[in-house]
Amino acid sequence: MSKASPSNIYPKKVDLNNCDKEPIHLIGKVQNHGILIAGFSSSKKITRCSENCDRLLKKTAKTLLDTPLNDLLPASTIDLLFNELDSSSANYLSTQINSTQVDMILHLSGEEFILEIEEVGSIVNSSTQQLEVTKIVSMINNTKGFNALNDYVANAIKTHFGYDRVMIYQFDHEWNGNVVAEAKEDNLESWLGLHYPATDIPVPARRLFYNESTRIIKDVNAETTNIISVPHLQNLDLSKSEYRATSPIHIEYLKNMGVGATMTMPIVSGKIVWGLIACHHYSPKNISYTERVSCKFLAKFFASQVQINKTDEVLKTIKASSQIRGALISQIVESLNIHSGLSEKKYTLNDLTDSEGAAISIGKNIVRIGKCPSEEEITKITKRIKEISNDTIYYSDNFVKDFPEAKSFQNVASGIMCVFISESRKEALLWFKPEIVETVFWGGKPQEKSTDNNVKLSPRKSFKKWKEIQNGFSKPWKEHEIAAVKEFRKNVLNFVTQKYDEIKILNNKLKKAYEELESFSYSVSHDLRAPLRGIDGFAQVIKEDYFDSLDDFGKSSIDTIIDSVKKMNMLIDDILSYSGLDQKRIQYQKFEIQTLFNEEIIILSKEYPNTKIFFDTPLPEVYGDPSVITLLVRNLLENALKYSSREPHPEIRIGVQEKDTFYIKDNGIGFDQKHSENIFKVFNRLNNTFKGSGIGLSISKRVIDKHKGKIWAKSEEGKGAIFYFNLNQENE
């Protein structure tokens, strides 16, 4: 490749015919307000640079190529930029070049470094900026209700960064967008509630959203600048570049909208791009790198709130669906008949999802519950699903798209979920959601594809509100509904394939299973770790570097964030401990349980130094898994210490009675004996004035269950509590 030749990969002409394959990260150009210099990290020799280098550096791009970086920058500056640089982050430095104040951003792209330089306009006071961001974070944390949260974030970003319009833009499962919140200048037409088609954002652009970067276009009408390089280099990956030029077709799209400058921040919740924060300005506009970092932080914090809201909802639905699933299996076992067990008892198959009808199709018998298609239509539905899908589960909120004949019954079954409960796929369970005729307002009519090869396809030019009546769609199937049906299939499959006496054993296990959060909550808890680390990290940075410059409210807000993260981490740890027990295989051995008690007492006594702990009797050896029984000992001790901590003279007594029944007795607040079974259920707390997650006693019971033992409690309000447990010795 010659020094100024264009990429041989990036297309010379970009239009709607090829924009879904456009490698925009290899565009080979930058916006002209930024300068780019690149080279191999090992040699720190300049092998690429943008043609506008002379604007700040007083050297042309061609003269910079193949020269050492230290010919351009002082060694001290280079050392600061490259200090502890890794592939996951960027280093930033504010300095002067030729008497001009500039921002420098350095990051790695494979084996190459990319250094970007931008002249600083107005200098932002970092303390003032951090204080304002802290206030916004505190308000986000304290805002209740999802709609109110969206509105606050949009208004806060507009106020703080000065864009003409700020939108919170949420994607559906097909990447169509919906403006769910908006803050704008009074003279602008509102776009709140408008939908935008997935084709407005090509696939390559969506992929870059997962980088969670802040993307800015300073001037839609400005010319871009080529990056030239020494010969024979591969295309430079600009995925993380601050000043990467934008796809020509996107620029045309923005011009058609009348937009002069933009800033976008993806909202990545878990592993899903939930939406975007999109900022529009109707004249050229730039904000500094440090302000963009603040934007990125706010977007990540907002994403964490989205994730927390989703997690709260998921945990509630998991618990509810687990209870219903357990009840349905119990009904099947009691009646020894799937049809009657799922259709004639307190709960029906229809209760498992948010559907209005359900059907059981086993053999030649079809039992319908609620609003359903006819038996003949259900037979056609299952036949069609077998033709179009090889999976054990199928779901659609627009079944007529896969089966045009469904138009005749779409009023009751536009949405269909079907799960086959046998390998032969002859038996099926189905759920139906009715058609919801919706009026959808689009921000301009979605682009229609032309079959004429002579027609030039270009971005939409009209963004006037366009009304569409959507037919044949139901409410979408939610993730927790799909997970519940998948899990229920396993339950029913066990019933179908095993003998009735084995089913009774299985029923006992399932009654216990519906009380726990299962594997799905385990993965959700893991997904929360990353945003929590981000929140904690940024909060700690603010506390360490800017705490003294904050007012009392700011200091209190930072402490509140850090404390909230600790509490959330404690909850996640408890959920993971509880969920992980289900996968744990018990490794039996003889050991001294007295040693476990002594070790845990030493640790826990630091938090409760006023509590006296006595052993009424020596504790014997036990047979079990010490790593798992440690969780039992820790949670029972912590429970006793916590609920007796407010007594004038808190006291705990530990001992063993009869042959192998251990007890832990406290003189704390106690509880009504009628709650003696409920206290072992997940999140079932009788007193919320004490800290805790509500999972500790559930973990204790799960440990005992794994050891085939028994745990119970006796208490009276205001007179303390005694917890008893024993371990089954059948494996001894």
XYZ file of C-alpha atoms in Angstrom:
732
model
C 0.000 0.000 0.000
C 1.421 3.388 -0.942
C 1.682 6.176 1.579
C -1.568 7.810 0.569
C -3.534 4.956 -0.974
C -7.048 4.268 0.273
C -7.989 1.070 2.030
C -8.373 -1.949 -0.205
C -11.024 -3.289 2.172
C -13.227 -0.277 2.833
C -15.683 0.183 -0.068
C -15.088 3.136 -2.389
C -18.809 3.806 -2.516
C -21.172 3.299 0.411
C -24.960 3.188 -0.005
C -27.884 1.198 1.375
C -26.861 -1.750 -0.802
C -23.696 -2.392 1.193
C -23.988 -0.375 4.446
C -24.817 -3.532 6.454
C -21.375 -4.871 5.481
C -19.490 -1.584 5.745
C -16.371 -2.068 7.950
C -16.670 1.354 9.576
C -13.919 0.543 12.085
C -11.516 0.405 9.094
C -12.668 3.654 7.498
C -9.134 5.118 7.366
C -10.223 8.664 8.118
C -10.673 10.945 11.139
C -12.773 14.002 11.827
C -10.694 17.084 11.104
C -10.812 18.519 14.634
C -8.616 15.636 15.815
C -5.129 14.477 14.832
C -4.167 10.800 14.794
C -0.702 9.282 15.030
C -0.079 5.545 15.179
C 2.795 3.107 15.245
C 4.005 -0.143 16.717
C 4.214 -0.117 20.503
C 7.484 -2.028 20.535
C 9.448 0.518 18.485
C 7.369 3.661 19.111
C 8.032 4.651 15.521
C 5.323 6.579 13.661
C 3.910 4.446 10.823
C 0.583 6.217 10.270
C -0.797 9.711 10.749
C -3.674 11.879 9.645
C -3.024 14.394 6.879
C -3.981 17.351 9.090
C -0.971 16.986 11.419
C 0.533 20.283 10.368
C -2.377 22.165 11.944
C -1.045 21.620 15.484
C 2.279 19.862 15.109
C 3.873 22.231 12.534
C 5.020 19.140 10.597
C 3.410 17.533 7.581
C 2.117 13.987 7.725
C 4.632 12.734 5.166
C 7.580 14.086 7.129
C 6.316 12.392 10.310
C 6.065 8.914 8.770
C 8.836 6.492 9.733
C 10.245 8.829 12.406
C 10.575 8.087 16.156
C 7.803 9.360 18.361
C 10.379 11.038 20.600
C 11.286 13.352 17.681
C 7.811 14.788 18.064
C 7.167 14.626 21.817
C 9.390 14.966 24.897
C 10.470 11.708 26.528
C 8.663 12.711 29.730
C 5.380 13.104 27.830
C 5.811 9.727 26.124
C 6.556 8.058 29.471
C 3.408 9.533 31.018
C 1.269 8.431 28.075
C 2.575 4.864 27.931
C 2.742 4.318 31.703
C 0.770 1.144 32.601
C -1.088 1.248 29.272
C -3.088 -1.897 28.520
C -5.483 -3.064 25.811
C -8.616 -2.486 27.881
C -8.271 1.236 28.592
C -6.913 4.544 27.346
C -4.414 6.944 28.916
C -5.077 10.672 28.933
C -2.774 13.677 29.227
C -3.455 17.405 29.048
C -0.366 19.282 27.902
C 0.926 21.926 25.491
C 2.271 21.582 21.970
C 3.726 24.655 20.316
C 2.107 26.852 23.000
C -1.314 25.337 22.322
C -3.172 23.481 25.086
C -4.140 20.017 23.848
C -5.725 16.792 25.070
C -3.859 13.577 24.232
C -5.536 10.184 24.332
C -3.526 6.997 23.828
C -4.874 3.475 23.420
C -3.746 0.182 21.934
C -5.094 -1.522 18.822
C -3.467 -4.934 18.611
C 0.278 -4.390 18.455
C -0.079 -0.723 17.526
C -0.570 2.385 19.612
C -3.027 5.091 18.519
C -2.355 8.601 19.789
C -5.082 11.187 19.220
C -4.581 14.892 19.807
C -7.187 17.626 20.028
C -6.889 21.329 20.698
C -8.647 22.274 23.937
C -11.310 24.936 23.524
C -12.686 26.239 26.783
C -10.974 24.643 29.791
C -13.413 22.891 32.100
C -12.837 23.101 35.852
C -12.436 19.440 36.816
C -13.572 19.929 40.418
C -16.734 21.727 39.356
C -17.403 19.110 36.716
C -16.906 16.206 39.132
C -19.144 17.854 41.696
C -21.906 18.281 39.111
C -21.537 14.669 37.919
C -21.668 13.505 41.535
C -24.936 15.359 42.043
C -26.373 13.781 38.893
C -25.284 10.314 40.023
C -26.854 10.869 43.423
C -30.129 11.957 41.829
C -30.098 8.955 39.470
C -29.566 6.691 42.464
C -32.477 8.265 44.354
C -34.967 8.598 41.485
C -37.791 6.099 41.807
C -39.702 4.744 38.820
C -38.243 3.829 35.462
C -39.973 6.591 33.461
C -38.905 9.216 35.986
C -35.330 7.889 35.800
C -35.274 8.162 31.980
C -36.655 11.709 32.104
C -34.152 12.821 34.724
C -31.142 11.442 32.821
C -32.220 13.125 29.569
C -32.753 16.497 31.273
C -29.564 16.273 33.349
C -27.363 15.564 30.312
C -28.984 18.346 28.304
C -28.535 20.850 31.132
C -24.967 19.830 31.898
C -23.593 19.467 28.348
C -25.760 21.937 26.459
C -27.052 19.948 23.496
C -30.251 21.127 21.784
C -31.915 17.723 22.101
C -31.157 14.681 24.295
C -33.063 11.412 23.835
C -33.145 8.115 25.680
C -33.590 5.632 22.887
C -34.597 2.027 23.705
C -34.190 -0.943 21.340
C -36.658 -3.777 20.945
C -35.605 -7.371 20.171
C -35.389 -6.531 16.439
C -33.286 -3.371 16.963
C -36.138 -0.983 16.213
C -35.805 2.041 18.468
C -38.291 3.962 20.573
C -37.714 7.411 22.110
C -38.727 6.799 25.741
C -37.480 10.132 27.137
C -36.533 13.499 25.686
C -35.196 16.890 26.743
C -35.159 19.615 24.065
C -35.181 23.292 23.241
C -38.695 24.773 23.195
C -38.601 25.574 19.472
C -37.967 21.958 18.456
C -40.655 19.464 17.526
C -40.989 16.646 20.057
C -39.865 13.161 19.042
C -40.962 11.544 22.299
C -42.705 8.231 21.649
C -41.557 7.989 18.031
C -40.191 4.711 16.707
C -37.230 4.362 14.347
C -36.572 1.285 12.185
C -33.602 -1.016 12.750
C -32.334 -0.105 9.261
C -31.448 3.386 10.543
C -28.498 1.842 12.395
C -26.564 -0.682 10.225
C -25.225 -3.895 11.765
C -21.523 -2.801 11.868
C -22.474 0.290 13.886
C -24.472 -1.833 16.338
C -21.461 -4.084 16.928
C -19.399 -1.088 18.037
C -21.999 -0.270 20.707
C -20.586 -3.127 22.791
C -17.381 -1.054 23.251
C -19.519 1.228 25.473
C -17.674 4.257 24.097
C -18.899 7.815 23.725
C -19.050 8.798 20.037
C -19.038 12.430 19.022
C -19.474 14.167 15.648
C -18.374 17.771 16.013
C -19.593 19.044 12.644
C -21.747 16.989 10.287
C -20.819 19.259 7.357
C -17.044 19.270 7.909
C -14.650 17.423 5.601
C -12.852 14.394 7.018
C -9.103 13.776 6.937
C -7.342 10.721 5.465
C -4.896 8.611 7.450
C -1.740 7.853 5.457
C 0.784 5.160 6.292
C 4.073 3.571 5.354
C 3.731 0.795 2.732
C 2.374 -2.715 3.304
C 0.386 -2.174 6.495
C -2.959 -3.751 7.204
C -5.954 -1.498 7.772
C -5.928 0.227 11.159
C -8.722 -0.769 13.536
C -10.315 2.483 14.740
C -13.014 0.856 16.889
C -11.897 2.744 20.008
C -10.813 5.937 18.269
C -12.172 9.199 19.646
C -12.135 10.940 16.261
C -12.874 8.091 13.830
C -14.739 9.464 10.828
C -18.340 8.455 10.411
C -19.889 6.401 7.635
C -20.816 8.647 4.696
C -24.310 7.210 4.660
C -24.782 8.124 8.344
C -23.569 11.652 7.632
C -26.116 11.902 4.814
C -28.774 10.598 7.191
C -27.927 13.287 9.783
C -27.924 16.006 7.126
C -31.349 14.864 6.042
C -32.455 15.304 9.660
C -30.987 18.804 9.759
C -28.613 17.884 12.584
C -25.292 19.746 12.899
C -23.488 17.731 15.605
C -24.159 14.617 17.691
C -22.978 12.623 20.661
C -24.106 9.052 21.352
C -23.541 6.764 24.317
C -24.688 3.124 24.257
C -26.547 1.806 27.297
C -25.175 -1.716 27.759
C -27.163 -3.605 30.375
C -25.577 -6.941 31.169
C -24.586 -8.302 27.753
C -27.413 -6.533 25.927
C -27.399 -3.124 24.253
C -30.553 -1.813 25.910
C -30.507 1.510 24.071
C -28.694 4.772 23.437
C -28.385 8.216 24.897
C -28.493 10.313 21.726
C -27.595 14.020 21.808
C -28.341 16.302 18.828
C -27.213 19.860 18.185
C -28.321 21.943 15.250
C -24.981 23.661 14.720
C -21.377 22.446 15.161
C -20.604 21.504 18.763
C -17.759 19.778 20.571
C -17.180 18.903 24.207
C -13.809 18.072 25.723
C -12.447 14.584 26.301
C -12.891 14.877 30.073
C -16.520 15.842 29.564
C -16.967 12.832 27.289
C -15.486 10.622 30.015
C -18.084 12.044 32.402
C -20.785 11.247 29.836
C -19.510 7.689 29.554
C -19.546 7.332 33.345
C -23.120 8.635 33.541
C -24.192 6.254 30.758
C -22.607 3.308 32.592
C -24.198 4.302 35.872
C -27.563 4.674 34.165
C -27.033 1.241 32.560
C -26.380 -0.229 36.006
C -29.701 1.207 37.207
C -31.407 -0.363 34.187
C -29.780 -3.677 35.105
C -30.805 -3.372 38.761
C -34.402 -2.615 37.760
C -34.393 -5.607 35.414
C -32.850 -7.823 38.077
C -35.421 -6.830 40.711
C -38.211 -7.663 38.279
C -36.570 -10.926 37.225
C -36.024 -12.110 40.801
C -39.673 -11.482 41.639
C -40.921 -13.277 38.544
C -38.509 -16.167 39.076
C -39.833 -16.689 42.575
C -43.455 -16.499 41.422
C -42.973 -18.794 38.414
C -40.990 -21.268 40.522
C -43.880 -21.521 42.975
C -46.404 -22.030 40.169
C -44.188 -24.594 38.470
C -43.780 -26.528 41.685
C -47.541 -26.428 42.290
C -48.283 -27.675 38.754
C -45.925 -30.619 39.134
C -47.504 -31.435 42.506
C -50.928 -31.399 40.871
C -49.729 -33.764 38.141
C -48.286 -36.148 40.715
C -51.410 -36.041 42.864
C -53.731 -36.751 39.938
C -51.258 -39.041 38.125
C -52.492 -37.418 34.922
C -50.910 -34.566 32.986
C -54.159 -33.333 31.413
C -56.097 -33.034 34.657
C -53.063 -31.923 36.655
C -52.546 -28.952 34.336
C -56.149 -27.972 33.672
C -58.523 -28.948 36.517
C -56.785 -27.851 39.738
C -56.056 -24.587 41.538
C -53.322 -23.670 39.054
C -53.473 -24.329 35.322
C -50.885 -24.377 32.550
C -52.112 -20.907 31.610
C -50.775 -19.500 34.912
C -47.165 -20.263 33.982
C -46.913 -17.347 31.515
C -48.641 -14.032 30.867
C -50.896 -15.686 28.272
C -54.659 -15.741 27.871
C -54.894 -19.324 26.670
C -52.975 -22.595 26.810
C -53.323 -26.083 25.394
C -52.075 -29.580 26.208
C -51.600 -31.725 23.109
C -50.657 -35.299 24.048
C -51.473 -38.141 21.726
C -54.855 -37.469 20.133
C -56.137 -35.567 23.149
C -56.068 -31.774 23.140
C -57.180 -29.935 26.268
C -57.700 -26.177 25.926
C -57.599 -23.648 28.772
C -58.786 -20.056 28.376
C -58.913 -18.294 24.989
C -57.470 -20.641 22.375
C -57.724 -21.587 18.693
C -59.845 -24.635 17.904
C -58.491 -28.174 18.319
C -58.141 -28.469 14.533
C -56.206 -25.182 14.394
C -53.946 -26.277 17.269
C -53.107 -29.451 15.310
C -52.170 -27.291 12.299
C -50.104 -24.986 14.513
C -47.964 -27.804 15.953
C -47.517 -29.318 12.494
C -46.318 -25.973 11.087
C -43.937 -25.393 13.984
C -42.362 -28.825 13.387
C -41.787 -27.812 9.749
C -40.067 -24.498 10.471
C -38.134 -25.321 13.657
C -36.073 -28.238 14.936
C -35.812 -26.820 18.443
C -37.731 -28.144 21.438
C -39.143 -24.653 22.025
C -40.589 -22.121 19.586
C -42.027 -18.693 20.314
C -43.194 -15.744 18.232
C -45.236 -12.600 18.836
C -46.149 -12.491 15.125
C -47.032 -16.088 14.226
C -48.809 -15.073 11.023
C -45.374 -14.207 9.612
C -44.407 -17.903 9.814
C -47.879 -19.260 9.103
C -50.140 -17.076 6.902
C -53.147 -19.298 7.725
C -52.882 -18.017 11.317
C -54.596 -14.822 10.174
C -57.941 -16.559 10.735
C -57.279 -16.916 14.474
C -54.757 -14.135 15.157
C -57.287 -12.337 17.357
C -56.712 -15.038 20.019
C -53.272 -16.330 19.003
C -51.021 -13.766 17.341
C -48.396 -14.791 19.862
C -47.587 -18.481 20.263
C -45.135 -20.384 22.406
C -44.827 -24.124 21.913
C -42.627 -26.596 23.769
C -42.306 -30.260 22.802
C -42.077 -32.518 25.830
C -40.760 -35.626 24.106
C -37.896 -36.365 21.752
C -40.393 -37.583 19.132
C -42.079 -34.140 19.259
C -45.510 -35.744 19.320
C -46.492 -34.180 22.645
C -46.608 -30.441 23.063
C -47.665 -27.685 25.458
C -48.769 -24.388 23.911
C -49.517 -20.884 25.144
C -51.384 -18.157 23.251
C -51.369 -14.375 23.438
C -54.078 -12.389 21.607
C -53.522 -9.782 18.936
C -52.927 -6.251 20.153
C -53.730 -3.777 17.381
C -51.339 -0.882 17.964
C -50.891 2.510 16.395
C -47.141 3.035 16.101
C -45.753 6.471 15.256
C -42.475 6.340 13.342
C -39.981 9.142 12.935
C -40.500 9.102 9.162
C -41.663 6.242 6.992
C -39.254 3.272 7.215
C -37.115 2.740 4.102
C -38.673 0.351 1.631
C -36.247 -1.804 -0.312
C -36.381 -1.475 -4.098
C -36.022 -4.384 -6.498
C -34.889 -2.050 -9.295
C -31.097 -2.258 -9.628
C -31.039 1.119 -11.385
C -32.531 2.935 -8.400
C -29.980 4.620 -6.097
C -30.742 3.713 -2.485
C -30.013 6.492 -0.002
C -30.882 7.288 3.617
C -34.411 8.400 4.396
C -35.064 12.052 3.696
C -38.383 12.353 5.501
C -38.573 12.360 9.301
C -42.139 13.603 9.622
C -44.275 11.616 12.035
C -45.672 8.631 10.140
C -48.487 6.488 11.513
C -48.617 2.727 11.094
C -51.343 0.371 12.301
C -49.661 -2.879 13.375
C -51.768 -6.007 13.028
C -50.989 -9.594 13.883
C -48.715 -8.841 16.846
C -49.144 -9.823 20.487
C -47.248 -8.740 23.562
C -43.714 -10.157 23.210
C -42.687 -13.244 25.170
C -40.473 -12.134 28.016
C -37.234 -13.782 29.022
C -38.583 -15.081 32.327
C -41.576 -16.671 30.539
C -39.285 -18.497 28.122
C -37.012 -19.616 30.978
C -40.009 -20.851 32.999
C -41.345 -22.871 30.054
C -37.927 -24.412 29.350
C -37.582 -25.427 32.968
C -41.141 -26.714 33.110
C -40.456 -28.890 30.066
C -37.680 -30.618 32.004
C -40.035 -31.185 34.916
C -42.786 -32.676 32.763
C -40.322 -34.758 30.750
C -39.209 -36.418 33.976
C -42.812 -37.211 34.801
C -43.489 -38.671 31.367
C -40.396 -40.870 31.259
C -40.316 -42.244 34.797
C -42.498 -44.577 36.796
C -45.134 -43.165 39.100
C -43.250 -44.108 42.256
C -40.147 -42.332 40.924
C -42.320 -39.306 40.184
C -43.288 -39.090 43.858
C -39.608 -38.871 44.787
C -39.106 -36.253 42.084
C -42.062 -34.302 43.420
C -40.375 -33.904 46.810
C -37.293 -32.519 45.113
C -39.306 -30.120 42.972
C -41.206 -28.802 46.000
C -37.851 -27.734 47.351
C -36.631 -26.497 43.965
C -39.419 -23.969 43.520
C -38.277 -22.133 46.670
C -34.841 -21.262 45.279
C -33.694 -18.790 42.675
C -32.297 -21.488 40.350
C -29.571 -21.158 37.770
C -31.071 -18.092 36.064
C -30.688 -15.925 39.187
C -27.136 -17.257 39.442
C -26.276 -15.834 35.978
C -28.096 -12.551 36.701
C -26.029 -12.137 39.902
C -22.842 -12.687 37.893
C -23.922 -10.080 35.304
C -24.327 -7.518 38.111
C -20.666 -7.778 39.127
C -19.263 -5.754 36.228
C -21.472 -2.648 36.596
C -21.037 -2.728 40.376
C -17.255 -2.773 39.998
C -17.551 0.190 37.650
C -19.757 2.135 40.056
C -17.494 1.355 43.005
C -14.346 2.179 41.036
C -15.544 5.559 39.855
C -16.941 6.406 43.285
C -13.639 5.483 44.938
C -11.758 7.633 42.400
C -13.990 10.599 43.168
C -13.575 10.052 46.907
C -9.794 9.724 46.733
C -9.132 12.575 44.295
C -11.949 15.075 44.778
C -13.493 14.400 48.185
C -12.078 17.525 49.823
C -13.515 19.720 47.060
C -17.051 18.391 47.552
C -19.663 19.953 49.813
C -21.337 17.928 52.554
C -24.055 16.727 50.190
C -21.467 15.544 47.655
C -19.455 13.717 50.312
C -22.601 12.099 51.632
C -23.595 11.061 48.109
C -20.251 9.368 47.454
C -20.442 7.491 50.762
C -24.009 6.463 49.928
C -22.903 5.064 46.551
C -20.041 3.084 48.083
C -22.261 1.777 50.894
C -24.975 0.784 48.391
C -22.410 -1.122 46.330
C -21.274 -2.996 49.453
C -24.870 -3.933 50.267
C -25.513 -5.071 46.700
C -22.324 -7.139 46.695
C -23.415 -8.763 49.962
C -26.754 -9.664 48.393
C -25.045 -11.068 45.291
C -22.658 -13.117 47.453
C -25.613 -14.588 49.351
C -27.536 -15.346 46.158
C -24.470 -16.996 44.610
C -23.852 -19.026 47.763
C -27.459 -20.171 47.793
C -27.636 -20.943 44.057
C -24.195 -22.564 44.046
C -25.218 -25.079 46.695
C -27.495 -26.772 44.190
C -24.497 -27.624 41.999
C -22.239 -28.599 44.901
C -21.409 -32.283 45.255
C -20.976 -33.240 48.903
C -17.552 -34.630 49.806
C -18.091 -36.568 53.046
C -15.419 -36.853 55.715
C -15.129 -36.900 59.511
C -14.115 -33.619 61.104
C -14.382 -31.534 64.274
C -17.365 -29.185 64.001
C -16.108 -27.510 67.201
C -13.172 -26.176 65.140
C -15.535 -24.626 62.588
C -17.483 -22.889 65.365
C -14.292 -21.531 66.963
C -13.007 -20.163 63.649
C -16.283 -18.432 62.784
C -16.640 -17.017 66.318
C -13.224 -15.351 66.034
C -14.262 -13.684 62.760
C -17.785 -12.641 63.761
C -16.891 -11.474 67.282
C -15.058 -8.494 65.806
C -18.412 -7.064 64.691
C -20.210 -8.055 67.918
C -17.601 -7.581 70.690
C -20.210 -7.222 73.495
C -21.829 -10.608 72.955
C -20.755 -13.486 75.218
C -20.660 -16.938 73.616
C -20.656 -20.161 75.679
C -20.390 -23.854 74.830
C -22.760 -25.800 77.104
C -21.249 -29.114 75.981
C -18.253 -30.236 73.957
C -19.243 -30.755 70.332
C -18.638 -34.214 68.828
C -17.143 -35.130 65.472
C -19.544 -35.041 62.518
C -19.608 -36.694 59.124
C -20.148 -34.298 56.232
C -18.577 -31.712 53.948
C -16.735 -29.120 56.086
C -16.657 -26.519 53.273
C -20.445 -26.608 53.029
C -21.179 -26.960 56.757
C -19.066 -23.829 57.290
C -21.884 -21.896 55.555
C -24.380 -23.421 58.014
C -22.314 -22.519 61.084
C -21.557 -19.007 59.817
C -25.162 -18.123 58.993
C -26.655 -19.548 62.208
C -24.059 -17.765 64.354
C -24.468 -14.505 62.466
C -28.245 -14.762 62.811
C -27.994 -15.252 66.581
C -25.447 -12.440 66.990
C -27.455 -10.005 64.889
C -30.840 -10.497 66.550
C -29.443 -10.397 70.095
C -27.140 -7.412 69.486
C -29.602 -4.850 70.868
C -29.994 -6.593 74.223
C -28.235 -5.032 77.241
C -26.307 -8.272 77.824
C -26.372 -10.312 74.605
C -25.567 -13.970 75.078
C -25.349 -17.073 72.863
C -25.150 -20.700 74.018
C -24.046 -23.596 71.819
C -24.333 -27.293 72.554
C -25.523 -30.750 71.566
C -28.401 -32.765 73.025
C -29.442 -36.370 72.663
C -27.239 -38.160 70.153
C -26.556 -35.692 67.373
C -28.876 -32.664 67.636
C -26.963 -29.401 67.840
C -28.473 -26.135 69.060
C -27.644 -22.431 68.998
C -29.582 -20.364 71.535
C -29.725 -16.566 71.806
C -31.515 -14.101 74.093
C -32.524 -11.735 71.271
C -35.802 -10.421 69.911
C -37.249 -13.841 69.059
C -40.247 -14.347 66.758
C -43.794 -15.710 66.717
C -43.633 -19.521 66.509
C -46.214 -19.528 63.708
C -43.444 -18.226 61.427
C -41.049 -21.071 62.270
C -41.211 -22.579 58.783
C -41.393 -19.348 56.783
C -38.101 -18.029 58.181
C -36.199 -20.582 56.070
C -37.697 -19.308 52.809
C -35.680 -17.066 50.483
C -36.061 -13.311 51.139
C -38.632 -13.949 53.879
C -37.576 -11.558 56.644
C -39.695 -11.031 59.753
C -37.865 -7.899 60.887
C -36.427 -5.401 58.396
C -34.778 -3.125 60.960
C -31.709 -5.368 61.030
C -29.316 -5.470 58.094
C -29.197 -8.582 55.937
C -30.257 -10.074 52.619
C -32.907 -12.523 53.835
C -31.019 -15.488 52.416
C -28.866 -16.652 55.353
C -31.362 -19.070 56.913
C -32.306 -20.340 53.443
C -28.639 -21.200 52.890
C -28.574 -22.977 56.254
C -31.591 -25.095 55.323
C -30.109 -25.905 51.922
C -26.896 -27.122 53.599
C -28.923 -29.358 55.910
C -30.982 -30.659 52.988
C -27.792 -31.530 51.081
C -26.730 -33.585 54.119
C -30.181 -35.228 54.423
C -30.631 -33.723 57.865
C -33.197 -31.533 59.591
C -33.273 -27.945 60.870
C -35.983 -26.259 62.936
C -36.451 -23.402 65.380
C -38.372 -22.635 68.565
C -38.998 -19.123 69.762
C -41.261 -16.642 71.445
C -41.370 -12.928 70.757
C -39.017 -11.039 73.050
C -37.572 -14.232 74.566
C -34.868 -15.247 72.142
C -34.705 -18.187 69.744
C -33.197 -21.674 69.608
C -32.157 -23.199 66.290
C -31.718 -26.988 66.185
C -30.117 -29.082 63.456
C -28.851 -32.569 62.894
C -26.954 -34.286 60.106
C -28.045 -37.666 58.775
C -25.294 -40.190 59.502
C -26.379 -42.726 56.843
C -23.247 -42.100 54.813
C -20.946 -42.748 57.767
